[in-house]
Amino acid sequence: MLSEFDLIYQYFASHRTSQTGIALGVGDDCALIQPTAGQQLAVSSDMLVEGRHFFAGEDPQRLGHKCLAVNLSDLAAMGANPLGFTLAFSLPDASPEWLSAFSCGLLQLADRYQCQLIGGDTTKGPLNICITVFGEVPPGQALRRDGAQAGDDLWVSGTLGDARLALAAYLGELSLPADQHEQAASRMHLPEPRVALGMALRGIATAALDISDGLCGDLGHILKRSRLGARINCDALPAGPVLSRQSRALQHQFCLSGGDDYELCFTAPADRRAEVLQAAQLSQTPVTRIGSLTSDPGLVLTDAADNILELALTSFDHFRSP
Amino acid sequence: MLSEFDLIYQYFASHRTSQTGIALGVGDDCALIQPTAGQQLAVSSDMLVEGRHFFAGEDPQRLGHKCLAVNLSDLAAMGANPLGFTLAFSLPDASPEWLSAFSCGLLQLADRYQCQLIGGDTTKGPLNICITVFGEVPPGQALRRDGAQAGDDLWVSGTLGDARLALAAYLGELSLPADQHEQAASRMHLPEPRVALGMALRGIATAALDISDGLCGDLGHILKRSRLGARINCDALPAGPVLSRQSRALQHQFCLSGGDDYELCFTAPADRRAEVLQAAQLSQTPVTRIGSLTSDPGLVLTDAADNILELALTSFDHFRSP
């Protein structure tokens, strides 16, 4: 059996990308970050628990990817440039196969975003993975939740709902042909953080967040913090390629309330549409305008003809869910 | 049942100390830290798991204290000044009583060290608490593990072994009178991070770490990284007031290999003893010189008459332990 310290060093400390800004990495009581002069440091922590955020027995390489991806997605939603992360996890046993695959999925993504593993903690226990990620953003340019204005356009990146569709298939709520299932499942297991888009939207977007618990529920945070309402054209929602083959009702439902999308939802002034589209092009990330912000509170859902739709939606909640 | 978001806001977001250096706290995708110009940021993550780091049913107020204390202890070991922390935790149910007591223990300690809660994550699952803590330290002044020199004095702060003695009593390995049990147990449950001493030792200590897994095991990290050995006078070890009533053999054993002490172990040049003692006085933290660093590798244990002692010691390891 490997010891705790062997574990850390063998699988993770080999990741020495000597990222600018990291003065001391894994192996001491603390890591040391040397922030770029004048920049702010964006920080976010996410904890993923077996049986809640992922199925028991989940493929460890995919899991490694997803754990870091959801954290990078928080940096993206802030417009921050990734710098480094700490990894703390408990696992039932120190299987070399599991650790090798998990670290591979995690560190490949870390390398792609030049985000250095700078420290962590391992312990025995039920599988639980907690990552804290750090990025830099110029003061005043972070994409917060409280800056939206009435009249702003409402946008989302990429497509929505395919991750929720995959979950429905896993749960037996519906069945999909094998190729469609695989395509949808990759959205659920291998989310791609929208880091480049978030950075390109600095100074353009008035508010932003990433969609992890479903568009409506997450948008609610922007509305609450900005003290506004919104009107969404449900027929404009960019359903994922697999979900697009399902009924219009299911498309609406999964686009509006499906979790695990990890797309950005953001607002921007209507007179800056060209700049939003340019940011999307620069970052090679599709964006779709889906509605607008209103001074009246609450969320109004319409179809393309502006008829109001009555939909019963629930956002994912870790304590309300069974 | 409370929702996830209510949970965070109700118990933790009330903690608005508006610490200098925190530009944006709880409630967005990321928190924003504005580092002091020129300072380095020290970062550490620790994960505490029920049944491994603390007993099932542990008093939540004590637990809240301990979770943050062990992280602040990592900052202390680096000589860093606490700034803020993120808190991610999973718990089986959202009991208001538990959350109220836990947050109380946590935030009281946070307030004492002016360390602001800046973000986090809550989810349902087996009890697991992960804190990532941030502090500042001037470049080049962090107390690392790799700076010890042959001939340096070896020091520890406070006293050792009472936490291990309390564990022995809980496990039925021995019995203690009620008052002694209580005194020893408070060392186990309510460790006090040595933040002031760590900061006072900047520029004086050549290496430092905090003792969480036992003096010998933890000292091993300094020896390995500094490529040195050490000689410890076991009769000089500062046994805790309760442990001091036990046999000399048990005092040696628990001082050398007991976990949960959260004292600092550090090295400093022999010609700077007066400065070490002044730092101790300034920080109102007792320190004891227990040995010295040697160019020969390995750890030699002696008594006060310099006779070599043969002791079988094991350091705590989360994966090797049952």
XYZ file of C-alpha atoms in Angstrom:
644
model
C 0.000 0.000 0.000
C 1.311 3.427 -0.902
C 1.652 6.037 1.798
C -0.174 9.348 1.687
C 2.928 11.228 0.651
C 3.968 8.746 -2.015
C 0.500 9.185 -3.501
C 0.774 12.910 -3.919
C 4.263 12.880 -5.301
C 3.926 9.935 -7.614
C 0.866 11.017 -9.538
C 0.643 14.746 -9.216
C 3.938 16.396 -8.296
C 5.370 15.388 -11.673
C 3.126 18.162 -13.019
C 5.749 20.898 -12.970
C 4.699 23.384 -15.598
C 6.489 26.218 -13.758
C 3.635 28.541 -14.585
C 4.512 32.211 -14.338
C 3.125 33.528 -11.075
C 3.647 30.328 -9.069
C 6.654 30.911 -6.809
C 6.405 27.594 -4.920
C 4.297 24.574 -5.866
C 3.453 21.219 -4.268
C 5.405 20.003 -1.248
C 5.496 22.653 1.482
C 2.937 23.770 4.090
C 1.625 26.295 1.573
C 2.123 27.069 -2.081
C 3.266 30.607 -2.911
C 1.638 32.653 -5.645
C 3.360 35.800 -6.899
C 0.445 37.770 -8.370
C 1.027 39.962 -11.398
C 1.332 43.551 -10.168
C -2.059 45.250 -10.000
C -4.120 42.181 -10.950
C -6.904 40.768 -8.806
C -6.966 37.102 -7.919
C -10.218 35.246 -8.647
C -10.788 32.240 -6.362
C -13.431 29.516 -6.440
C -13.953 26.160 -4.691
C -16.129 23.285 -5.886
C -16.665 19.956 -4.179
C -17.804 16.893 -6.149
C -19.266 13.945 -4.251
C -19.745 10.422 -5.545
C -23.396 9.507 -6.024
C -24.413 13.155 -6.237
C -22.278 14.911 -8.839
C -21.178 11.729 -10.560
C -22.174 8.067 -10.552
C -20.401 5.520 -8.368
C -17.748 3.785 -10.454
C -17.382 6.774 -12.801
C -14.490 6.484 -15.233
C -11.610 8.160 -13.321
C -10.059 9.887 -16.327
C -13.338 11.603 -17.229
C -13.838 12.413 -13.565
C -10.430 14.072 -13.344
C -11.334 16.217 -16.335
C -14.732 17.182 -15.008
C -13.569 18.122 -11.504
C -11.156 20.691 -12.869
C -13.449 21.749 -15.744
C -16.254 22.859 -13.436
C -13.790 24.984 -11.484
C -12.246 26.500 -14.606
C -15.809 27.272 -15.650
C -16.137 29.497 -12.575
C -13.004 31.373 -13.618
C -14.454 31.686 -17.144
C -17.655 33.128 -15.718
C -15.556 35.793 -13.993
C -13.450 36.570 -17.066
C -10.328 35.394 -15.240
C -7.174 33.871 -16.690
C -6.363 30.496 -15.027
C -3.185 30.378 -12.938
C -3.254 27.393 -10.579
C -5.315 25.109 -8.367
C -5.214 23.022 -5.218
C -6.650 19.504 -5.138
C -7.951 17.904 -1.943
C -9.627 14.538 -2.158
C -10.666 11.588 -0.092
C -10.885 8.147 -1.645
C -11.712 4.709 -0.281
C -8.437 3.102 -1.357
C -5.239 4.141 -3.058
C -5.601 2.157 -6.286
C -2.709 2.964 -8.652
C -4.970 2.403 -11.676
C -7.581 4.850 -10.436
C -5.006 7.468 -9.449
C -3.149 7.167 -12.710
C -6.288 7.637 -14.830
C -7.721 10.369 -12.599
C -4.506 12.386 -12.599
C -4.190 11.930 -16.355
C -7.645 13.403 -17.054
C -7.066 16.205 -14.579
C -3.573 17.199 -15.633
C -4.253 17.069 -19.365
C -6.940 19.697 -18.891
C -4.686 21.649 -16.517
C -1.929 21.701 -19.122
C -4.276 22.888 -21.856
C -5.238 25.886 -19.728
C -1.743 26.370 -18.238
C -3.243 26.007 -14.792
C -0.688 24.553 -12.378
C -1.420 22.135 -9.548
C 0.140 23.926 -6.573
C -0.871 21.900 -3.543
C -3.424 19.675 -1.934
C -4.369 17.001 0.509
C -5.279 13.329 0.251
C -7.056 11.185 2.777
C -8.974 7.949 3.086
C -12.753 8.233 3.015
C -15.826 8.236 0.780
C -14.889 9.550 -2.674
C -14.970 13.340 -2.567
C -12.958 15.765 -4.672
C -12.505 19.425 -3.778
C -10.643 21.781 -6.075
C -9.884 25.431 -5.415
C -8.857 27.335 -8.511
C -7.041 30.677 -8.919
C -6.984 33.061 -11.830
C -6.106 36.663 -12.558
C -8.279 39.491 -13.798
C -7.596 43.242 -14.071
C -9.356 45.277 -11.327
C -12.831 46.385 -12.343
C -13.020 43.980 -15.279
C -14.281 40.845 -13.538
C -17.679 39.670 -14.841
C -19.797 39.835 -11.717
C -23.435 38.898 -11.176
C -24.620 42.289 -10.033
C -23.897 44.490 -13.030
C -26.792 43.735 -15.406
C -28.967 46.678 -16.543
C -32.610 46.775 -17.652
C -32.673 46.571 -21.437
C -29.472 44.502 -21.652
C -29.467 41.556 -24.016
C -29.364 38.095 -22.492
C -26.928 35.648 -24.099
C -25.751 32.070 -23.663
C -22.696 30.368 -25.114
C -22.658 27.040 -26.965
C -25.653 24.747 -26.630
C -27.824 23.640 -23.730
C -29.567 20.515 -22.533
C -27.556 17.625 -23.972
C -25.984 16.876 -20.581
C -29.463 16.743 -19.030
C -30.628 14.516 -21.877
C -27.791 12.091 -21.163
C -28.780 12.046 -17.501
C -32.381 11.271 -18.481
C -31.118 8.329 -20.524
C -28.932 7.069 -17.654
C -31.899 7.339 -15.294
C -34.140 5.435 -17.736
C -36.490 8.412 -18.231
C -36.071 7.942 -22.003
C -33.914 5.947 -24.377
C -31.525 7.152 -27.043
C -29.830 5.407 -29.950
C -26.274 4.428 -29.025
C -24.534 7.119 -31.082
C -26.799 9.868 -29.735
C -26.369 8.605 -26.193
C -22.615 8.728 -26.557
C -22.667 12.248 -27.994
C -24.935 13.559 -25.244
C -22.971 11.727 -22.550
C -19.754 13.429 -23.608
C -21.387 16.771 -22.797
C -22.210 15.459 -19.340
C -18.829 13.888 -18.625
C -16.401 16.174 -20.447
C -17.574 19.775 -20.147
C -15.310 22.352 -21.774
C -14.859 25.525 -19.717
C -15.489 28.721 -21.708
C -12.323 30.435 -20.519
C -11.456 32.189 -23.797
C -14.966 33.609 -24.152
C -15.028 34.844 -20.565
C -11.753 36.708 -21.052
C -12.925 38.131 -24.406
C -16.090 39.475 -22.743
C -14.154 41.629 -20.244
C -15.355 45.189 -20.594
C -18.313 44.133 -22.768
C -20.559 41.890 -20.654
C -22.302 43.618 -17.740
C -22.894 40.389 -15.801
C -22.074 36.710 -16.253
C -22.151 33.303 -14.604
C -21.766 29.714 -15.652
C -24.759 27.419 -15.954
C -24.250 24.445 -13.685
C -27.678 23.980 -12.084
C -29.853 24.959 -15.062
C -30.308 28.227 -16.968
C -33.372 29.520 -15.105
C -32.067 28.792 -11.638
C -28.636 30.232 -12.350
C -29.998 33.265 -14.200
C -32.015 33.879 -11.060
C -28.755 34.784 -9.285
C -28.032 37.547 -11.803
C -31.619 38.792 -11.555
C -31.565 38.802 -7.769
C -28.196 40.525 -7.492
C -28.938 43.016 -10.265
C -32.540 43.523 -8.987
C -34.059 42.910 -12.393
C -36.306 40.523 -14.295
C -35.823 38.836 -17.663
C -37.781 37.735 -20.692
C -36.543 34.657 -22.524
C -37.593 33.591 -26.020
C -37.658 29.845 -25.518
C -37.673 29.160 -29.244
C -34.304 30.909 -29.466
C -32.684 28.615 -26.912
C -29.749 26.776 -28.502
C -30.623 23.149 -27.775
C -27.730 20.716 -28.095
C -27.467 18.671 -31.301
C -28.898 15.553 -29.673
C -31.650 17.329 -27.765
C -32.656 19.082 -31.013
C -34.097 15.751 -32.195
C -36.487 15.615 -29.256
C -39.890 17.320 -28.842
C -40.095 21.092 -28.562
C -41.453 20.722 -25.024
C -38.493 18.608 -23.917
C -36.089 21.019 -25.610
C -37.575 23.901 -23.644
C -37.524 21.961 -20.417
C -33.941 20.698 -20.631
C -32.542 23.974 -21.998
C -34.194 25.951 -19.215
C -33.633 23.677 -16.244
C -31.114 20.978 -17.159
C -27.905 20.981 -15.129
C -24.263 20.361 -16.056
C -24.218 22.611 -19.144
C -21.215 24.715 -18.050
C -22.008 27.310 -20.671
C -21.805 31.004 -19.884
C -24.968 33.043 -19.410
C -24.244 36.752 -19.695
C -25.763 40.143 -20.269
C -24.523 43.014 -22.422
C -25.949 46.363 -23.616
C -28.043 46.061 -26.787
C -25.783 48.561 -28.548
C -22.772 46.288 -28.060
C -24.068 43.268 -29.985
C -21.317 43.574 -32.594
C -18.660 43.475 -29.858
C -20.249 40.395 -28.264
C -20.218 38.642 -31.615
C -16.611 39.667 -32.159
C -15.662 38.280 -28.732
C -17.405 35.044 -29.676
C -15.490 34.890 -32.950
C -12.149 35.669 -31.304
C -12.724 32.921 -28.760
C -14.186 30.538 -31.340
C -17.232 30.064 -29.143
C -20.773 30.305 -30.528
C -23.150 32.596 -28.646
C -26.924 33.053 -28.938
C -29.084 35.984 -27.893
C -32.040 34.492 -26.023
C -33.830 37.445 -24.449
C -33.433 40.624 -22.513
C -33.368 42.068 -19.015
C -36.407 43.922 -17.683
C -36.903 46.347 -14.853
C -39.961 44.307 -13.776
C -38.796 41.493 -11.508
C -39.434 37.847 -12.359
C -38.748 35.652 -15.337
C -41.151 35.628 -18.325
C -40.888 32.801 -20.840
C -42.225 33.337 -24.357
C -42.218 31.628 -27.723
C -40.860 33.235 -30.905
C -44.215 34.988 -31.473
C -43.927 36.548 -27.992
C -46.739 34.440 -26.531
C -46.187 33.775 -22.847
C -45.463 30.127 -21.986
C -46.380 28.563 -18.661
C -43.683 26.046 -17.780
C -43.131 24.349 -14.463
C -39.373 24.340 -13.899
C -37.128 23.269 -11.092
C -33.496 24.108 -10.643
C -31.205 21.466 -9.295
C -30.630 21.686 -5.559
C -28.345 19.338 -3.665
C -30.462 19.315 -0.536
C -33.932 19.314 -2.078
C -33.112 16.501 -4.492
C -33.668 12.934 -3.295
C -35.777 21.787 4.307
C -33.480 24.668 3.467
C -32.132 25.031 -0.042
C -28.426 24.975 -0.813
C -28.298 28.705 -1.322
C -30.232 29.549 1.792
C -27.740 27.464 3.700
C -24.737 29.396 2.552
C -26.286 32.781 2.995
C -27.998 32.189 6.284
C -25.084 30.868 8.260
C -21.984 32.116 6.567
C -22.587 35.166 4.393
C -23.397 37.216 7.485
C -19.650 37.069 8.103
C -18.777 40.361 6.432
C -15.609 41.561 8.060
C -14.649 43.503 4.884
C -11.052 42.480 5.374
C -8.533 44.636 3.536
C -7.455 42.790 0.418
C -10.814 41.094 -0.256
C -12.441 42.922 -3.177
C -15.442 40.582 -3.509
C -16.602 37.961 -1.028
C -19.259 35.228 -0.958
C -21.942 35.138 -3.645
C -20.437 35.269 -7.126
C -18.762 32.634 -9.314
C -15.446 33.597 -7.759
C -14.246 35.756 -4.900
C -11.765 38.495 -5.779
C -8.621 39.087 -3.758
C -6.657 42.303 -4.243
C -3.183 41.307 -3.038
C -1.019 43.881 -1.310
C 1.494 45.189 -3.866
C 4.635 43.059 -3.915
C 3.427 40.430 -1.427
C 3.249 36.731 -2.171
C 0.073 34.803 -1.526
C 0.430 31.628 0.567
C -2.249 29.002 -0.182
C -3.083 25.721 1.533
C -5.954 23.208 1.389
C -6.891 20.676 4.055
C -9.712 18.168 3.953
C -11.198 16.701 7.145
C -13.250 13.521 6.935
C -15.605 12.153 9.565
C -14.326 8.958 11.140
C -10.753 9.732 10.144
C -9.868 13.225 11.305
C -12.663 13.468 13.832
C -15.138 11.123 15.485
C -18.650 10.646 14.116
C -21.001 12.897 16.056
C -18.225 15.361 16.922
C -19.444 18.564 18.547
C -20.020 20.891 15.555
C -18.743 24.060 17.230
C -15.414 22.435 18.103
C -15.305 20.945 14.630
C -15.791 24.341 13.014
C -12.892 25.679 15.072
C -10.603 22.781 14.279
C -11.231 22.781 10.520
C -10.078 26.362 10.190
C -7.366 26.044 12.866
C -5.496 23.304 11.008
C -5.492 25.483 7.880
C -4.363 28.592 9.746
C -1.613 26.408 11.186
C -0.307 25.875 7.637
C -0.170 29.641 7.154
C 1.616 29.959 10.502
C 4.172 27.381 9.383
C 4.879 29.543 6.341
C 5.086 32.802 8.322
C 2.073 34.153 6.425
C -0.502 36.659 7.620
C -4.087 35.263 7.249
C -6.321 37.003 4.708
C -9.264 34.782 3.761
C -10.547 31.265 3.138
C -13.010 29.255 1.119
C -15.150 26.561 2.729
C -16.495 23.577 0.785
C -18.325 20.880 2.651
C -20.658 17.975 2.187
C -23.019 16.941 4.956
C -25.707 14.270 5.270
C -28.488 16.716 6.107
C -28.961 20.436 6.515
C -29.663 20.552 10.240
C -30.000 24.175 11.396
C -28.607 23.263 14.829
C -25.504 21.677 13.357
C -24.932 24.508 10.883
C -25.425 27.157 13.504
C -22.918 25.616 15.903
C -20.425 24.730 13.177
C -20.460 28.216 11.672
C -20.165 29.734 15.144
C -16.984 27.792 15.959
C -15.551 28.485 12.535
C -16.332 32.180 12.320
C -15.251 33.001 15.863
C -11.787 31.745 15.022
C -11.899 33.490 11.628
C -12.727 36.778 13.321
C -9.906 36.406 15.834
C -7.401 36.072 12.985
C -9.172 38.562 10.685
C -9.464 35.827 8.082
C -12.545 36.396 5.921
C -14.785 33.665 4.481
C -14.787 34.546 0.776
C -16.594 31.679 -0.930
C -17.436 28.028 -0.935
C -19.677 25.183 -1.857
C -22.141 22.986 0.008
C -23.523 19.646 -1.037
C -25.232 16.594 0.382
C -22.995 13.636 1.176
C -20.877 11.985 3.865
C -19.511 14.653 6.232
C -16.383 16.139 4.679
C -15.002 19.617 5.179
C -12.437 21.189 2.864
C -10.970 24.608 3.586
C -8.522 26.503 1.411
C -6.810 29.349 3.202
C -4.935 32.396 1.869
C -2.358 34.585 3.535
C 0.311 37.088 2.595
C 4.046 36.989 3.087
C 6.832 39.224 1.729
C 8.803 37.590 -1.107
C 11.775 35.589 0.138
C 10.550 35.576 3.753
C 8.249 32.536 3.685
C 9.373 29.773 6.075
C 9.928 26.874 3.710
C 10.952 23.291 4.417
C 14.117 23.287 2.344
C 16.191 26.008 4.003
C 17.631 24.256 7.086
C 21.447 24.150 7.458
C 23.693 21.648 9.243
C 24.406 22.984 12.715
C 21.074 24.814 12.988
C 19.182 24.520 16.251
C 15.945 22.539 16.192
C 12.995 24.135 18.017
C 9.342 23.419 18.750
C 6.650 25.752 20.014
C 4.307 25.100 22.944
C 3.940 21.551 24.210
C 3.532 18.185 22.550
C 1.613 14.970 23.060
C -1.490 15.957 25.023
C -3.691 15.589 21.939
C -2.315 12.089 21.387
C -2.888 11.313 25.064
C -6.534 12.319 24.725
C -6.869 10.071 21.670
C -5.381 7.181 23.654
C -8.012 7.765 26.343
C -10.832 7.902 23.763
C -9.562 4.662 22.218
C -9.408 2.980 25.638
C -5.599 2.530 25.485
C -5.387 4.122 28.921
C -7.630 5.979 31.342
C -7.319 9.475 32.719
C -8.995 11.264 35.637
C -11.880 13.409 34.360
C -10.136 16.757 34.768
C -6.990 15.544 33.032
C -9.037 13.983 30.270
C -10.820 17.258 29.690
C -7.604 19.245 29.611
C -5.923 16.874 27.165
C -9.075 16.665 25.006
C -9.137 20.425 24.559
C -5.709 20.182 22.934
C -7.114 17.613 20.506
C -10.342 19.457 19.709
C -9.336 23.101 19.908
C -5.838 23.546 18.506
C -4.540 27.109 18.449
C -2.639 28.034 15.286
C 0.764 29.625 15.957
C 0.227 32.491 13.514
C 1.942 35.209 15.563
C 5.031 33.082 16.148
C 5.278 32.149 12.460
C 5.203 35.803 11.450
C 7.719 36.747 14.163
C 10.131 34.075 12.873
C 10.322 35.593 9.364
C 13.956 36.245 8.549
C 15.118 34.241 11.595
C 13.995 30.622 11.076
C 15.681 28.799 8.198
C 12.903 26.193 7.850
C 9.557 25.479 9.497
C 6.451 23.330 9.347
C 3.534 22.553 11.590
C 3.287 19.251 13.431
C 0.082 17.521 12.434
C 1.157 13.886 11.968
C 3.764 13.694 14.737
C 7.112 15.445 15.284
C 9.378 12.748 13.826
C 7.325 12.160 10.698
C 6.851 15.843 10.003
C 10.467 16.736 10.799
C 11.326 14.108 8.194
C 9.965 16.471 5.517
C 12.408 19.214 6.540
C 15.274 16.697 6.661
C 14.421 15.272 3.254
C 13.991 18.638 1.575
C 17.028 20.170 3.264
C 19.064 16.931 2.745
C 20.129 16.770 6.368
C 19.759 14.680 9.502
C 18.873 15.674 13.061
C 19.683 14.793 16.640
C 16.918 15.218 19.209
C 17.374 15.270 22.978
C 14.207 13.445 23.980
C 14.500 14.607 27.578
C 14.176 18.194 26.331
C 10.878 17.542 24.564
C 8.161 19.796 26.031
C 5.496 17.254 27.002
C 2.033 18.704 27.559
C 0.932 19.324 31.154
C -1.227 16.201 31.227
C 1.257 13.950 29.460
C 3.930 15.131 31.901
C 2.238 13.025 34.588
C 2.735 9.851 32.563
C 5.841 7.636 32.314
C 9.004 8.949 30.664
C 8.626 6.296 27.915
C 5.086 7.401 27.088
C 6.146 11.046 27.117
C 8.863 10.277 24.579
C 6.529 8.239 22.422
C 3.664 10.710 22.301
C 5.910 13.780 21.934
C 7.780 12.188 19.065
C 4.978 10.518 17.151
C 1.634 11.789 18.434
C -0.514 13.624 15.902
C -2.742 16.707 16.152
C -0.224 18.905 18.018
C -0.328 21.821 15.541
C 2.800 23.287 17.066
C 5.548 24.714 14.881
C 8.775 22.796 14.393
C 11.502 25.068 13.055
C 15.216 25.477 12.588
C 17.401 28.537 13.124
C 21.143 29.246 13.221
C 22.715 28.646 16.627
C 23.974 32.249 16.742
C 20.400 33.570 16.504
C 19.055 31.980 19.684
C 18.436 35.371 21.261
C 16.338 36.440 18.265
C 14.310 33.226 18.386
C 13.588 33.806 22.066
C 12.649 37.409 21.330
C 10.233 36.268 18.592
C 8.715 33.848 21.089
C 8.307 36.614 23.630
C 6.817 39.043 21.105
C 4.282 36.425 20.017
C 3.692 35.224 23.577
C 4.413 31.680 22.483
C 6.780 29.418 24.439
C 9.499 27.705 22.413
C 11.926 24.925 23.346
C 15.253 23.984 21.787
C 15.161 20.193 21.352
C 18.202 19.380 19.218
C 20.165 20.282 16.153
C 20.536 19.557 12.455
C 23.366 17.339 11.240
C 24.988 16.851 7.874
C 24.680 13.067 8.416
C 21.245 11.965 7.221
C 18.777 10.241 9.536
C 17.292 11.022 12.892
C 19.187 10.219 16.098
C 17.303 10.225 19.398
C 19.233 10.718 22.621
C 18.595 11.333 26.298
C 19.873 14.365 28.195
C 23.211 12.584 28.813
C 23.564 12.116 25.027
C 22.992 8.360 25.184
C 21.341 7.076 22.017
C 17.779 5.803 22.503
C 16.244 3.087 20.363
C 12.562 3.885 19.937
C 10.147 2.326 17.480
C 8.021 5.173 16.145
C 5.353 5.452 13.534
C 4.023 8.607 11.996
C 0.339 8.847 11.315
C -0.600 7.975 7.744
C -4.155 8.114 6.458
C -3.748 5.168 4.127
C -1.542 2.952 6.259
C -3.727 3.343 9.343
C -6.650 0.940 9.723
